[in-house]
């Protein structure tokens, strides 16, 4: 079976061709970073316009790289939500049109389910039950996964997402967008113990995450310790790299501690680390060092499958194709689409 998948939920226009369950024939991502960079974050209106400009080119290159033509496709998959409504609509409309004209079935996918499926692209032997952490610019959600497609939300962020917290500090210091990779790189030069960040206590709801307190504390340090904004001309001061390293450590510790606490209630065989922030080297290392000695396998996809991409959407769509769980042409984008499990047997 051969599937063409399309993903346009935020600021990446992506298309991929999947052969059978996990063979990725092509995975093309066009990032809009340079367009949103001057604004320090994604501008929804610009994002949807750029998707319109890019989608045909990206789908064409996914087919070319896979060396397949439209007629050889067995079906299409598309991200329905959650995400930016204008961006989602571009992908959904394009996929519906293609499915109709080719007379092929269409499967709609929840973007979060795509992230949870992403480790399966490279690892075919994942043991369940698992805890699946999605850490991205828009989400910080922890799920208990009894088996693929059966999810139970265990914890979520009460305020900012982990990636959002990284992006906001980077913006406040004039370091650029997206902040996650910049902080990941610059933290190598700083001391993670230079600034103190106390971990948040959540009184009700137990395992939930919270990151906005770190941001407030960091802004206070910037003010009280006269930490300068960085501009292109200057060498990055040590106090800045110290603050970044300490902030990154606080975020990583929170993610690790909450996931570890969840194990007391939800024993598992594997931990899946997914979403753009899962590219972070300290996060990957911390999770492996913490969970592997407990006999729990930690799976983090390669960075191309961690940040937004269409291969993860195709892989998530495969079982739905097998079951014939198709969408009709009334399908519409849903900015707040909840993640739902397949019905229990
Ligand atoms: O999953 P993703 O590509 O898009 C969303 O669905 O949000 O995640 C983007 C987020 C951004 O906040 C970005 O700063 C963060 O992932 N990110 C990182 C790294 N690479 C990307 N955060 C920390 N370390 C990285 N290396
Ligand atoms: Zn994402």
mmCIF file of C-alpha atoms and ligand atoms in Angstrom:
data_model
loop_
_atom_site.group_PDB
_atom_site.id
_atom_site.type_symbol
_atom_site.label_atom_id
_atom_site.label_comp_id
_atom_site.label_asym_id
_atom_site.label_seq_id
_atom_site.Cartn_x
_atom_site.Cartn_y
_atom_site.Cartn_z
ATOM 1 C CA UNK A 1 0.000 0.000 0.000
ATOM 2 C CA UNK A 2 1.298 3.461 -0.932
ATOM 3 C CA UNK A 3 0.121 6.618 0.865
ATOM 4 C CA UNK A 4 0.766 10.308 0.150
ATOM 5 C CA UNK A 5 0.509 12.355 3.362
ATOM 6 C CA UNK A 6 0.222 16.122 3.726
ATOM 7 C CA UNK A 7 0.932 18.178 6.873
ATOM 8 C CA UNK A 8 0.343 21.948 7.112
ATOM 9 C CA UNK A 9 -0.756 22.466 10.721
ATOM 10 C CA UNK A 10 1.694 25.246 11.624
ATOM 11 C CA UNK A 11 4.703 26.725 9.825
ATOM 12 C CA UNK A 12 6.012 23.739 7.866
ATOM 13 C CA UNK A 13 4.583 22.648 4.512
ATOM 14 C CA UNK A 14 5.292 18.921 4.389
ATOM 15 C CA UNK A 15 4.523 15.935 2.168
ATOM 16 C CA UNK A 16 5.699 12.329 2.350
ATOM 17 C CA UNK A 17 5.178 9.056 0.524
ATOM 18 C CA UNK A 18 4.963 5.886 2.597
ATOM 19 C CA UNK A 19 5.147 2.353 1.266
ATOM 20 C CA UNK A 20 3.492 -0.180 3.563
ATOM 21 C CA UNK A 21 3.632 0.285 7.323
ATOM 22 C CA UNK A 22 6.938 2.111 7.844
ATOM 23 C CA UNK A 23 8.945 2.460 4.609
ATOM 24 C CA UNK A 24 9.370 6.186 4.002
ATOM 25 C CA UNK A 25 10.017 6.706 0.264
ATOM 26 C CA UNK A 26 10.223 10.484 0.632
ATOM 27 C CA UNK A 27 9.783 13.094 3.350
ATOM 28 C CA UNK A 28 9.899 16.718 2.183
ATOM 29 C CA UNK A 29 9.581 19.644 4.596
ATOM 30 C CA UNK A 30 9.602 23.297 3.640
ATOM 31 C CA UNK A 31 10.167 25.408 6.727
ATOM 32 C CA UNK A 32 8.893 28.985 6.962
ATOM 33 C CA UNK A 33 11.408 30.025 9.643
ATOM 34 C CA UNK A 34 12.903 32.837 7.553
ATOM 35 C CA UNK A 35 9.422 34.341 7.017
ATOM 36 C CA UNK A 36 8.454 34.391 10.705
ATOM 37 C CA UNK A 37 11.907 35.146 12.132
ATOM 38 C CA UNK A 38 11.559 38.963 12.013
ATOM 39 C CA UNK A 39 8.409 38.674 14.185
ATOM 40 C CA UNK A 40 9.915 36.307 16.786
ATOM 41 C CA UNK A 41 7.082 33.789 16.304
ATOM 42 C CA UNK A 42 4.632 32.351 13.788
ATOM 43 C CA UNK A 43 2.297 34.896 12.146
ATOM 44 C CA UNK A 44 -0.799 32.819 11.219
ATOM 45 C CA UNK A 45 -1.813 34.876 8.181
ATOM 46 C CA UNK A 46 1.680 34.706 6.657
ATOM 47 C CA UNK A 47 1.824 30.972 7.409
ATOM 48 C CA UNK A 48 -1.340 30.146 5.467
ATOM 49 C CA UNK A 49 -0.303 32.282 2.489
ATOM 50 C CA UNK A 50 3.059 30.525 2.345
ATOM 51 C CA UNK A 51 1.375 27.088 2.507
ATOM 52 C CA UNK A 52 -0.721 28.071 -0.529
ATOM 53 C CA UNK A 53 2.455 29.069 -2.368
ATOM 54 C CA UNK A 54 4.390 25.916 -1.421
ATOM 55 C CA UNK A 55 1.957 23.027 -1.335
ATOM 56 C CA UNK A 56 1.994 22.034 -5.004
ATOM 57 C CA UNK A 57 5.796 22.229 -5.199
ATOM 58 C CA UNK A 58 6.262 20.193 -2.027
ATOM 59 C CA UNK A 59 3.809 17.460 -3.045
ATOM 60 C CA UNK A 60 5.470 17.305 -6.471
ATOM 61 C CA UNK A 61 8.928 16.903 -4.920
ATOM 62 C CA UNK A 62 7.677 14.221 -2.505
ATOM 63 C CA UNK A 63 6.368 12.232 -5.500
ATOM 64 C CA UNK A 64 9.548 12.846 -7.523
ATOM 65 C CA UNK A 65 11.861 11.850 -4.701
ATOM 66 C CA UNK A 66 9.817 8.692 -4.097
ATOM 67 C CA UNK A 67 9.870 8.061 -7.866
ATOM 68 C CA UNK A 68 6.139 7.447 -7.986
ATOM 69 C CA UNK A 69 3.312 9.133 -9.856
ATOM 70 C CA UNK A 70 -0.126 10.146 -8.641
ATOM 71 C CA UNK A 71 -1.841 7.167 -10.280
ATOM 72 C CA UNK A 72 0.258 4.707 -8.283
ATOM 73 C CA UNK A 73 -1.040 6.037 -4.942
ATOM 74 C CA UNK A 74 -3.501 3.901 -2.986
ATOM 75 C CA UNK A 75 -4.693 6.740 -0.783
ATOM 76 C CA UNK A 76 -4.080 10.107 0.843
ATOM 77 C CA UNK A 77 -3.674 11.212 4.438
ATOM 78 C CA UNK A 78 -3.871 14.721 5.840
ATOM 79 C CA UNK A 79 -3.545 16.501 9.176
ATOM 80 C CA UNK A 80 -7.005 17.685 10.241
ATOM 81 C CA UNK A 81 -5.918 19.431 13.469
ATOM 82 C CA UNK A 82 -5.049 20.728 15.999
ATOM 83 C CA UNK A 83 -3.137 23.740 14.679
ATOM 84 C CA UNK A 84 -3.619 27.066 12.943
ATOM 85 C CA UNK A 85 -6.956 27.024 11.168
ATOM 86 C CA UNK A 86 -5.824 28.858 8.018
ATOM 87 C CA UNK A 87 -2.768 26.602 7.671
ATOM 88 C CA UNK A 88 -4.769 23.406 8.261
ATOM 89 C CA UNK A 89 -7.378 24.431 5.685
ATOM 90 C CA UNK A 90 -4.753 24.623 2.940
ATOM 91 C CA UNK A 91 -3.650 21.011 3.511
ATOM 92 C CA UNK A 92 -7.168 19.650 4.007
ATOM 93 C CA UNK A 93 -8.545 21.358 0.870
ATOM 94 C CA UNK A 94 -5.583 20.224 -1.217
ATOM 95 C CA UNK A 95 -5.817 16.613 0.003
ATOM 96 C CA UNK A 96 -9.591 16.467 -0.525
ATOM 97 C CA UNK A 97 -9.253 17.787 -4.075
ATOM 98 C CA UNK A 98 -6.536 15.273 -4.897
ATOM 99 C CA UNK A 99 -8.444 12.371 -3.331
ATOM 100 C CA UNK A 100 -11.595 13.298 -5.267
ATOM 101 C CA UNK A 101 -9.860 13.732 -8.603
ATOM 102 C CA UNK A 102 -7.802 10.531 -8.239
ATOM 103 C CA UNK A 103 -10.774 8.589 -6.798
ATOM 104 C CA UNK A 104 -8.678 7.439 -3.856
ATOM 105 C CA UNK A 105 -9.650 7.174 -0.160
ATOM 106 C CA UNK A 106 -8.653 9.927 2.282
ATOM 107 C CA UNK A 107 -7.725 9.452 5.941
ATOM 108 C CA UNK A 108 -7.680 12.394 8.365
ATOM 109 C CA UNK A 109 -5.094 12.393 11.148
ATOM 110 C CA UNK A 110 -4.716 14.224 14.438
ATOM 111 C CA UNK A 111 -1.345 16.020 14.459
ATOM 112 C CA UNK A 112 -0.668 14.814 18.029
ATOM 113 C CA UNK A 113 -1.258 11.208 16.978
ATOM 114 C CA UNK A 114 1.285 11.788 14.200
ATOM 115 C CA UNK A 115 3.886 12.818 16.796
ATOM 116 C CA UNK A 116 3.089 9.764 18.953
ATOM 117 C CA UNK A 117 3.546 7.492 15.915
ATOM 118 C CA UNK A 118 6.845 9.119 14.880
ATOM 119 C CA UNK A 119 9.153 6.718 16.828
ATOM 120 C CA UNK A 120 7.626 3.778 14.918
ATOM 121 C CA UNK A 121 9.181 5.007 11.659
ATOM 122 C CA UNK A 122 12.644 3.902 12.795
ATOM 123 C CA UNK A 123 11.855 1.458 15.614
ATOM 124 C CA UNK A 124 9.596 -1.439 14.738
ATOM 125 C CA UNK A 125 9.828 -3.380 17.987
ATOM 126 C CA UNK A 126 8.477 -0.892 20.536
ATOM 127 C CA UNK A 127 6.944 -2.638 23.524
ATOM 128 C CA UNK A 128 3.704 -1.420 25.084
ATOM 129 C CA UNK A 129 2.336 -0.116 27.376
ATOM 130 C CA UNK A 130 4.310 3.098 26.935
ATOM 131 C CA UNK A 131 4.304 6.671 28.126
ATOM 132 C CA UNK A 132 4.312 9.084 25.184
ATOM 133 C CA UNK A 133 5.511 12.642 25.763
ATOM 134 C CA UNK A 134 4.779 15.260 23.109
ATOM 135 C CA UNK A 135 6.929 18.354 23.646
ATOM 136 C CA UNK A 136 6.538 20.968 20.958
ATOM 137 C CA UNK A 137 5.950 24.665 20.410
ATOM 138 C CA UNK A 138 2.224 24.265 21.034
ATOM 139 C CA UNK A 139 1.890 21.199 23.290
ATOM 140 C CA UNK A 140 3.346 19.495 26.305
ATOM 141 C CA UNK A 141 1.199 16.408 26.781
ATOM 142 C CA UNK A 142 1.968 13.083 28.425
ATOM 143 C CA UNK A 143 -0.112 10.047 27.403
ATOM 144 C CA UNK A 144 -0.357 6.527 28.677
ATOM 145 C CA UNK A 145 -0.501 4.296 25.611
ATOM 146 C CA UNK A 146 -1.747 0.766 26.266
ATOM 147 C CA UNK A 147 -1.148 0.013 22.585
ATOM 148 C CA UNK A 148 -0.900 2.228 19.506
ATOM 149 C CA UNK A 149 -4.112 4.184 18.902
ATOM 150 C CA UNK A 150 -5.222 3.787 22.535
ATOM 151 C CA UNK A 151 -4.285 6.907 24.473
ATOM 152 C CA UNK A 152 -5.061 8.272 27.901
ATOM 153 C CA UNK A 153 -3.979 11.822 28.764
ATOM 154 C CA UNK A 154 -1.936 11.679 31.978
ATOM 155 C CA UNK A 155 -0.619 15.255 32.176
ATOM 156 C CA UNK A 156 -0.528 18.453 30.162
ATOM 157 C CA UNK A 157 0.869 21.913 30.591
ATOM 158 C CA UNK A 158 -1.173 24.345 32.629
ATOM 159 C CA UNK A 159 0.271 27.348 30.789
ATOM 160 C CA UNK A 160 3.090 27.579 28.208
ATOM 161 C CA UNK A 161 4.295 24.605 26.202
ATOM 162 C CA UNK A 162 7.963 23.657 26.743
ATOM 163 C CA UNK A 163 8.942 24.857 23.241
ATOM 164 C CA UNK A 164 7.008 28.075 23.746
ATOM 165 C CA UNK A 165 8.950 28.716 26.975
ATOM 166 C CA UNK A 166 12.252 28.274 25.094
ATOM 167 C CA UNK A 167 11.087 30.438 22.193
ATOM 168 C CA UNK A 168 9.946 33.239 24.536
ATOM 169 C CA UNK A 169 13.236 33.508 26.422
ATOM 170 C CA UNK A 170 15.177 33.511 23.171
ATOM 171 C CA UNK A 171 12.982 36.323 21.896
ATOM 172 C CA UNK A 172 13.371 38.309 25.139
ATOM 173 C CA UNK A 173 17.161 38.121 24.790
ATOM 174 C CA UNK A 174 17.129 39.015 21.082
ATOM 175 C CA UNK A 175 18.579 35.622 20.143
ATOM 176 C CA UNK A 176 16.126 34.766 17.373
ATOM 177 C CA UNK A 177 13.451 32.260 16.403
ATOM 178 C CA UNK A 178 12.901 29.381 16.959
ATOM 179 C CA UNK A 179 14.556 29.569 20.352
ATOM 180 C CA UNK A 180 14.812 25.820 21.105
ATOM 181 C CA UNK A 181 17.718 24.963 18.782
ATOM 182 C CA UNK A 182 19.514 28.236 19.662
ATOM 183 C CA UNK A 183 19.282 27.543 23.405
ATOM 184 C CA UNK A 184 20.296 23.905 22.850
ATOM 185 C CA UNK A 185 23.479 25.063 21.062
ATOM 186 C CA UNK A 186 24.419 28.036 23.272
ATOM 187 C CA UNK A 187 23.828 26.127 26.527
ATOM 188 C CA UNK A 188 27.017 24.156 25.821
ATOM 189 C CA UNK A 189 28.938 27.327 26.677
ATOM 190 C CA UNK A 190 27.053 28.133 29.907
ATOM 191 C CA UNK A 191 26.855 26.791 33.442
ATOM 192 C CA UNK A 192 23.530 25.018 34.145
ATOM 193 C CA UNK A 193 23.880 25.786 37.866
ATOM 194 C CA UNK A 194 24.544 29.519 37.574
ATOM 195 C CA UNK A 195 20.894 30.564 38.046
ATOM 196 C CA UNK A 196 18.377 28.882 40.323
ATOM 197 C CA UNK A 197 14.932 27.921 39.042
ATOM 198 C CA UNK A 198 12.653 26.204 41.536
ATOM 199 C CA UNK A 199 10.505 23.468 40.083
ATOM 200 C CA UNK A 200 6.781 24.280 40.116
ATOM 201 C CA UNK A 201 4.464 22.611 42.592
ATOM 202 C CA UNK A 202 1.079 21.729 41.179
ATOM 203 C CA UNK A 203 -1.309 21.299 44.062
ATOM 204 C CA UNK A 204 -4.249 19.822 42.175
ATOM 205 C CA UNK A 205 -4.051 17.641 39.087
ATOM 206 C CA UNK A 206 -0.779 16.084 40.328
ATOM 207 C CA UNK A 207 1.292 15.389 37.257
ATOM 208 C CA UNK A 208 0.579 18.461 35.143
ATOM 209 C CA UNK A 209 3.443 20.627 33.829
ATOM 210 C CA UNK A 210 3.920 24.364 34.199
ATOM 211 C CA UNK A 211 6.601 26.499 32.546
ATOM 212 C CA UNK A 212 5.444 30.093 32.823
ATOM 213 C CA UNK A 213 7.057 30.462 36.286
ATOM 214 C CA UNK A 214 10.474 29.780 34.723
ATOM 215 C CA UNK A 215 9.861 32.475 32.149
ATOM 216 C CA UNK A 216 8.878 34.990 34.854
ATOM 217 C CA UNK A 217 11.969 34.070 36.907
ATOM 218 C CA UNK A 218 14.226 34.386 33.845
ATOM 219 C CA UNK A 219 12.804 37.822 33.015
ATOM 220 C CA UNK A 220 13.435 38.842 36.631
ATOM 221 C CA UNK A 221 17.068 37.665 36.391
ATOM 222 C CA UNK A 222 17.443 39.650 33.143
ATOM 223 C CA UNK A 223 16.196 42.779 34.920
ATOM 224 C CA UNK A 224 17.910 42.368 38.282
ATOM 225 C CA UNK A 225 21.253 41.113 36.973
ATOM 226 C CA UNK A 226 21.282 43.595 34.058
ATOM 227 C CA UNK A 227 21.625 40.810 31.505
ATOM 228 C CA UNK A 228 21.900 42.521 28.106
ATOM 229 C CA UNK A 229 19.936 41.876 24.924
ATOM 230 C CA UNK A 230 22.155 40.197 22.361
ATOM 231 C CA UNK A 231 22.722 41.844 19.015
ATOM 232 C CA UNK A 232 24.404 40.447 15.942
ATOM 233 C CA UNK A 233 27.553 42.498 16.433
ATOM 234 C CA UNK A 234 28.384 41.423 19.986
ATOM 235 C CA UNK A 235 29.934 38.289 21.352
ATOM 236 C CA UNK A 236 27.361 36.433 23.489
ATOM 237 C CA UNK A 237 28.130 37.328 27.134
ATOM 238 C CA UNK A 238 28.815 34.519 29.606
ATOM 239 C CA UNK A 239 25.871 35.618 31.788
ATOM 240 C CA UNK A 240 23.541 35.007 28.850
ATOM 241 C CA UNK A 241 24.812 31.487 28.144
ATOM 242 C CA UNK A 242 24.684 30.745 31.902
ATOM 243 C CA UNK A 243 21.044 31.849 32.011
ATOM 244 C CA UNK A 244 20.183 29.762 28.939
ATOM 245 C CA UNK A 245 21.884 26.642 30.299
ATOM 246 C CA UNK A 246 20.159 27.020 33.688
ATOM 247 C CA UNK A 247 16.764 27.619 32.065
ATOM 248 C CA UNK A 248 17.145 24.638 29.721
ATOM 249 C CA UNK A 249 18.121 22.453 32.681
ATOM 250 C CA UNK A 250 15.011 23.551 34.635
ATOM 251 C CA UNK A 251 12.706 22.699 31.721
ATOM 252 C CA UNK A 252 14.364 19.336 31.123
ATOM 253 C CA UNK A 253 14.254 18.476 34.847
ATOM 254 C CA UNK A 254 10.538 19.259 35.004
ATOM 255 C CA UNK A 255 9.809 17.033 32.016
ATOM 256 C CA UNK A 256 11.922 14.205 33.427
ATOM 257 C CA UNK A 257 10.558 14.437 37.002
ATOM 258 C CA UNK A 258 6.911 14.515 35.954
ATOM 259 C CA UNK A 259 7.395 11.591 33.563
ATOM 260 C CA UNK A 260 9.188 9.659 36.316
ATOM 261 C CA UNK A 261 6.326 10.374 38.760
ATOM 262 C CA UNK A 262 3.838 9.120 36.184
ATOM 263 C CA UNK A 263 5.594 5.734 36.239
ATOM 264 C CA UNK A 264 4.328 5.164 39.788
ATOM 265 C CA UNK A 265 0.757 5.211 38.482
ATOM 266 C CA UNK A 266 1.360 3.876 34.980
ATOM 267 C CA UNK A 267 4.054 1.181 34.797
ATOM 268 C CA UNK A 268 5.389 0.894 31.239
ATOM 269 C CA UNK A 269 7.970 -0.847 29.078
ATOM 270 C CA UNK A 270 8.845 2.165 26.915
ATOM 271 C CA UNK A 271 8.944 5.961 26.897
ATOM 272 C CA UNK A 272 8.367 7.774 23.589
ATOM 273 C CA UNK A 273 9.903 11.246 23.377
ATOM 274 C CA UNK A 274 8.340 13.201 20.506
ATOM 275 C CA UNK A 275 7.693 16.715 19.128
ATOM 276 C CA UNK A 276 10.186 19.430 18.145
ATOM 277 C CA UNK A 277 11.663 19.890 21.650
ATOM 278 C CA UNK A 278 12.577 16.179 21.642
ATOM 279 C CA UNK A 279 15.484 17.209 19.363
ATOM 280 C CA UNK A 280 17.048 18.733 22.467
ATOM 281 C CA UNK A 281 20.276 16.930 23.322
ATOM 282 C CA UNK A 282 20.061 17.413 27.084
ATOM 283 C CA UNK A 283 16.470 16.159 27.122
ATOM 284 C CA UNK A 284 17.344 13.018 25.167
ATOM 285 C CA UNK A 285 20.389 12.307 27.341
ATOM 286 C CA UNK A 286 18.505 12.931 30.588
ATOM 287 C CA UNK A 287 15.636 10.613 29.607
ATOM 288 C CA UNK A 288 17.977 7.840 28.526
ATOM 289 C CA UNK A 289 20.101 8.111 31.695
ATOM 290 C CA UNK A 290 17.037 8.178 33.929
ATOM 291 C CA UNK A 291 14.815 5.496 32.393
ATOM 292 C CA UNK A 292 17.106 2.961 30.729
ATOM 293 C CA UNK A 293 18.649 1.771 34.037
ATOM 294 C CA UNK A 294 15.047 1.053 35.150
ATOM 295 C CA UNK A 295 14.714 -1.325 32.185
ATOM 296 C CA UNK A 296 12.493 1.126 30.288
ATOM 297 C CA UNK A 297 13.450 1.697 26.650
ATOM 298 C CA UNK A 298 13.512 5.344 25.544
ATOM 299 C CA UNK A 299 12.680 6.076 21.896
ATOM 300 C CA UNK A 300 13.433 9.478 20.366
ATOM 301 C CA UNK A 301 13.025 9.768 16.596
ATOM 302 C CA UNK A 302 15.753 11.316 14.443
ATOM 303 C CA UNK A 303 15.347 15.115 14.299
ATOM 304 C CA UNK A 304 13.688 14.996 10.821
ATOM 305 C CA UNK A 305 10.850 12.949 12.321
ATOM 306 C CA UNK A 306 10.733 14.878 15.614
ATOM 307 C CA UNK A 307 9.915 18.339 14.255
ATOM 308 C CA UNK A 308 6.759 18.631 12.155
ATOM 309 C CA UNK A 309 6.798 16.334 9.112
ATOM 310 C CA UNK A 310 4.374 14.351 6.949
ATOM 311 C CA UNK A 311 6.032 10.931 7.311
ATOM 312 C CA UNK A 312 4.617 10.683 10.864
ATOM 313 C CA UNK A 313 1.152 11.526 9.479
ATOM 314 C CA UNK A 314 1.467 8.753 6.887
ATOM 315 C CA UNK A 315 2.595 6.188 9.474
ATOM 316 C CA UNK A 316 -0.301 7.124 11.779
ATOM 317 C CA UNK A 317 -2.687 6.781 8.826
ATOM 318 C CA UNK A 318 -1.603 3.262 7.878
ATOM 319 C CA UNK A 319 -3.740 1.310 10.409
ATOM 320 C CA UNK A 320 -6.732 3.488 9.564
ATOM 321 C CA UNK A 321 -6.311 2.590 5.880
ATOM 322 C CA UNK A 322 -6.169 -1.079 6.824
ATOM 323 C CA UNK A 323 -9.441 -0.732 8.742
ATOM 324 C CA UNK A 324 -11.070 1.353 5.994
ATOM 325 C CA UNK A 325 -11.582 4.289 8.401
ATOM 326 C CA UNK A 326 -11.935 6.903 5.659
ATOM 327 C CA UNK A 327 -13.093 10.519 5.670
ATOM 328 C CA UNK A 328 -15.595 11.815 3.187
ATOM 329 C CA UNK A 329 -15.473 15.109 1.331
ATOM 330 C CA UNK A 330 -17.258 16.890 4.174
ATOM 331 C CA UNK A 331 -13.971 16.707 6.127
ATOM 332 C CA UNK A 332 -12.960 20.089 7.490
ATOM 333 C CA UNK A 333 -10.002 21.388 9.466
ATOM 334 C CA UNK A 334 -10.401 21.609 13.248
ATOM 335 C CA UNK A 335 -8.000 23.933 15.116
ATOM 336 C CA UNK A 336 -8.834 22.275 18.470
ATOM 337 C CA UNK A 337 -9.254 18.671 17.368
ATOM 338 C CA UNK A 338 -9.080 16.406 20.464
ATOM 339 C CA UNK A 339 -6.956 13.247 20.318
ATOM 340 C CA UNK A 340 -9.269 10.271 20.351
ATOM 341 C CA UNK A 341 -8.468 6.589 20.737
ATOM 342 C CA UNK A 342 -9.873 3.812 18.585
ATOM 343 C CA UNK A 343 -12.922 2.359 20.375
ATOM 344 C CA UNK A 344 -12.018 -0.283 22.997
ATOM 345 C CA UNK A 345 -12.835 -3.880 21.918
HETATM 346 O O1 LIG B 1 6.873 19.841 16.749
HETATM 347 P P1 LIG B 1 7.332 21.177 16.248
HETATM 348 O O2 LIG B 1 8.196 21.200 15.009
HETATM 349 O O3 LIG B 1 6.113 22.112 15.941
HETATM 350 C C1 LIG B 1 4.973 22.167 16.757
HETATM 351 O O4 LIG B 1 4.072 21.290 16.559
HETATM 352 O O5 LIG B 1 4.969 23.063 17.626
HETATM 353 O O6 LIG B 1 8.074 21.915 17.470
HETATM 354 C C2 LIG B 1 8.627 23.211 17.372
HETATM 355 C C3 LIG B 1 9.290 23.554 18.710
HETATM 356 C C4 LIG B 1 9.771 25.007 18.793
HETATM 357 O O7 LIG B 1 9.307 25.561 20.007
HETATM 358 C C5 LIG B 1 11.290 24.867 18.779
HETATM 359 O O8 LIG B 1 11.947 25.907 19.514
HETATM 360 C C6 LIG B 1 11.481 23.526 19.435
HETATM 361 O O9 LIG B 1 10.445 22.723 18.905
HETATM 362 N N1 LIG B 1 12.785 22.903 19.146
HETATM 363 C C7 LIG B 1 13.722 22.646 20.081
HETATM 364 C C8 LIG B 1 14.844 22.117 19.406
HETATM 365 N N2 LIG B 1 14.541 22.053 18.075
HETATM 366 C C9 LIG B 1 13.271 22.533 17.936
HETATM 367 N N3 LIG B 1 13.708 22.822 21.414
HETATM 368 C C10 LIG B 1 14.816 22.478 22.097
HETATM 369 N N4 LIG B 1 15.933 21.984 21.533
HETATM 370 C C11 LIG B 1 15.994 21.782 20.186
HETATM 371 N N5 LIG B 1 17.108 21.276 19.639
HETATM 372 ZN ZN1 LIG B 2 4.041 19.354 15.976
#
